[in-house]
Amino acid sequence: MKCAIQMNFLETAEGLRLEERAPTVGGIIKLFLSGSGQTVCLGGPELPCYKIAYFHDVTSRVAFSEALEACKMDGGSLLSIESHAEQKDIENLGGGGGIADGDFWIGLTRVDGVDQTETGSSFVFCSQRYRWTDGSLATFRNWYFDEPSCGGEACVVMYHQPTALHGLGGAYLYQWNDDRCNMKHNFICKYQPGTNSQSASPSLDTHGGRATGEQEILNPKSTDPNAICGI
């Protein structure tokens, strides 16, 4: 298993200090834009890049609209997942396992908003109302069993609850669930080919295992208790 050093996510020393001060949402977004997240590229220049915003302190997590704005300000968009292959890429970003429980906002939302209850035969129709916020027309979906539940839940998270007991759909890992848009979660940004993240940290090509800058960011043998493994 490869372990990404602390700067790969938002748990930097700066981030921990902010958490001790009960940071504002604006402070969290500034931290994200400061370069404390690592942009990760999974292939050649024709493929998108990604940045994971993971907060160990649950009080630092953000609502859907705040995640959307943070990605936009950084030159990207909240994650769209357009194929089964891209879904697997996201699951494998950090090498697998290691991050504690905490779901991730992705850029999928229901176009009719939150004030409509869907039951019975309208369930299937409801599931077709979800659209990507970056304008992608991709129809790929990875819903957890019996999701989306719709009703007042109009924004979508990707489950990451490795310690939770399994449900009818198996482990709560990487499948999607609709949630209330004001709930607080981690998030993932996506950067289209030719679009550079506005933050200063170098990008990582996972095939080479080394950042485009001088700093090596993969450390499989790290014993640092602050290191984070996978997503």
XYZ file of C-alpha atoms in Angstrom:
231
model
C 0.000 0.000 0.000
C 1.315 3.465 -0.870
C 0.957 6.192 1.736
C 0.645 9.802 0.645
C 2.425 12.248 2.919
C 0.435 14.801 4.824
C 0.429 17.516 2.162
C -1.612 15.329 -0.186
C -4.777 16.298 1.633
C -5.838 19.189 3.823
C -4.390 17.776 7.011
C -1.237 19.888 6.884
C 0.294 21.494 9.954
C -1.451 24.698 8.912
C -4.726 22.848 8.661
C -4.427 21.406 12.136
C -3.764 24.825 13.591
C -6.833 26.189 11.842
C -8.922 23.323 13.211
C -7.874 24.223 16.750
C -9.282 27.710 16.135
C -12.627 26.362 14.837
C -12.088 27.658 11.274
C -14.671 29.484 9.243
C -15.755 28.135 5.876
C -13.853 30.992 4.242
C -10.734 29.972 6.137
C -11.087 26.373 4.999
C -11.454 27.417 1.364
C -8.418 29.688 1.682
C -6.468 26.749 3.070
C -7.544 24.632 0.106
C -6.522 27.335 -2.348
C -3.184 27.899 -0.570
C -1.772 24.732 -2.089
C -2.197 22.372 0.856
C -4.079 19.939 -1.361
C -2.134 17.937 -3.951
C -3.275 17.814 -7.549
C -3.135 14.211 -8.776
C -2.938 13.276 -12.459
C -3.571 9.674 -13.440
C -2.205 9.602 -16.968
C -1.234 11.724 -19.933
C -2.139 15.364 -20.665
C -5.349 14.302 -22.400
C -6.808 13.066 -19.090
C -8.227 15.120 -16.192
C -6.515 15.691 -12.850
C -8.027 15.610 -9.358
C -7.598 17.058 -5.881
C -8.947 15.465 -2.713
C -10.062 17.678 0.176
C -10.203 15.424 3.228
C -10.734 16.855 6.740
C -10.017 14.627 9.723
C -11.847 17.140 11.942
C -15.531 16.826 11.025
C -16.173 20.440 12.069
C -14.010 21.557 9.128
C -16.090 19.814 6.480
C -18.267 21.869 4.152
C -21.703 21.996 2.536
C -22.259 21.199 -1.146
C -22.356 24.824 -2.298
C -19.111 25.581 -0.453
C -17.363 22.601 -2.030
C -18.659 23.695 -5.434
C -17.271 27.198 -4.902
C -13.881 25.982 -3.638
C -13.344 23.859 -6.743
C -14.473 26.680 -9.033
C -12.129 29.172 -7.363
C -9.267 26.725 -7.852
C -9.858 26.471 -11.601
C -11.716 23.163 -11.495
C -15.169 21.802 -10.811
C -16.708 19.482 -8.268
C -15.976 15.922 -9.381
C -17.925 14.360 -12.239
C -17.436 10.617 -12.800
C -18.185 9.772 -16.407
C -17.418 6.061 -16.669
C -16.761 2.881 -14.726
C -13.048 3.306 -15.497
C -12.986 6.796 -14.016
C -14.874 5.547 -10.949
C -12.119 2.973 -10.409
C -9.445 5.642 -10.875
C -11.012 7.730 -8.116
C -11.211 4.723 -5.797
C -7.514 4.039 -6.364
C -6.238 7.616 -6.093
C -4.340 7.205 -2.864
C -3.475 3.531 -3.033
C -6.561 2.264 -1.176
C -7.606 2.297 2.500
C -6.246 4.384 5.358
C -8.439 7.481 5.534
C -10.999 7.464 8.334
C -14.747 7.620 7.767
C -15.955 10.626 5.845
C -18.037 10.881 2.670
C -17.053 13.085 -0.296
C -19.223 15.500 -2.205
C -19.263 14.914 -5.966
C -20.732 17.279 -8.544
C -24.074 15.555 -9.060
C -27.282 17.256 -8.027
C -31.014 16.969 -8.712
C -32.185 19.665 -11.064
C -35.568 20.208 -9.439
C -34.051 21.164 -6.067
C -34.941 19.861 -2.614
C -38.622 20.616 -2.186
C -40.170 17.666 -3.937
C -41.031 14.283 -2.430
C -40.804 11.259 -4.687
C -42.406 7.956 -3.775
C -43.734 4.815 -5.423
C -43.727 4.648 -9.188
C -42.035 8.057 -9.578
C -38.784 6.770 -8.017
C -37.184 5.818 -11.331
C -38.138 9.141 -12.856
C -36.600 10.929 -9.885
C -33.254 9.163 -10.350
C -33.119 10.511 -13.905
C -33.264 14.119 -12.724
C -29.668 14.205 -11.513
C -27.201 16.270 -13.539
C -23.477 17.035 -13.324
C -22.680 20.586 -12.242
C -19.765 20.819 -14.719
C -22.144 20.303 -17.652
C -21.112 16.722 -18.376
C -23.840 14.721 -20.100
C -22.431 11.378 -18.909
C -25.121 8.955 -17.756
C -22.820 6.712 -15.693
C -24.144 6.236 -12.138
C -22.865 4.250 -9.163
C -25.756 4.471 -6.683
C -25.748 2.418 -3.517
C -28.560 -0.116 -3.180
C -31.978 1.636 -2.883
C -30.541 5.073 -3.663
C -31.321 7.798 -4.530
C -33.998 8.273 -1.913
C -34.846 11.764 -3.247
C -37.277 13.808 -1.161
C -35.296 16.601 0.500
C -31.955 15.068 -0.514
C -30.811 16.667 -3.763
C -26.988 16.602 -3.636
C -24.756 13.550 -3.939
C -21.868 12.107 -1.945
C -19.545 9.231 -2.630
C -19.574 6.983 0.421
C -16.368 6.492 2.379
C -17.266 4.698 5.609
C -14.778 1.815 5.965
C -15.660 1.131 9.609
C -19.454 1.045 9.127
C -21.376 -2.215 9.272
C -22.349 -3.411 5.817
C -25.839 -2.646 4.546
C -27.980 -4.434 1.978
C -25.750 -3.078 -0.755
C -22.540 -4.185 0.934
C -19.834 -1.910 2.317
C -20.433 1.831 2.282
C -17.409 2.460 0.077
C -17.380 4.515 -3.119
C -21.043 4.023 -4.073
C -23.159 7.154 -4.291
C -25.873 8.441 -2.006
C -28.087 11.501 -2.193
C -27.917 13.752 0.872
C -29.191 17.112 2.050
C -27.121 19.831 0.437
C -26.409 21.577 3.749
C -24.737 18.531 5.283
C -20.975 18.776 5.876
C -18.598 16.508 3.969
C -15.200 16.279 2.332
C -15.017 16.857 -1.421
C -13.068 16.112 -4.602
C -12.274 18.595 -7.381
C -11.648 17.735 -11.023
C -9.505 19.668 -13.502
C -10.104 19.174 -17.213
C -7.139 18.660 -19.585
C -5.432 21.975 -20.205
C -6.852 23.472 -17.003
C -4.369 24.146 -14.217
C -5.190 24.216 -10.538
C -4.741 27.739 -9.173
C -3.053 26.433 -6.010
C 0.668 26.150 -5.903
C 1.320 22.511 -5.045
C 2.827 20.325 -7.778
C 0.860 17.647 -9.572
C 1.457 13.933 -9.259
C 1.536 11.424 -12.086
C 0.703 8.207 -10.282
C 2.301 6.129 -13.008
C 5.663 7.732 -12.267
C 5.188 8.031 -8.517
C 6.865 11.463 -8.364
C 5.572 15.001 -8.456
C 6.324 17.283 -11.365
C 8.242 19.439 -8.898
C 11.284 18.296 -6.897
C 9.470 16.802 -3.911
C 8.717 13.110 -3.807
C 5.208 12.666 -2.408
C 4.840 8.911 -2.244
C 6.426 7.271 0.764
C 5.395 3.585 1.021
C 7.569 2.934 4.066
C 6.674 6.038 6.023
C 6.295 5.628 9.776
C 5.117 9.220 10.219
C 1.872 9.066 12.282
C 0.631 12.068 10.302
C 0.860 10.220 6.967
C -2.396 9.318 5.264
C -2.862 6.168 3.204
C -5.133 6.173 0.231
C -8.668 7.459 -0.097
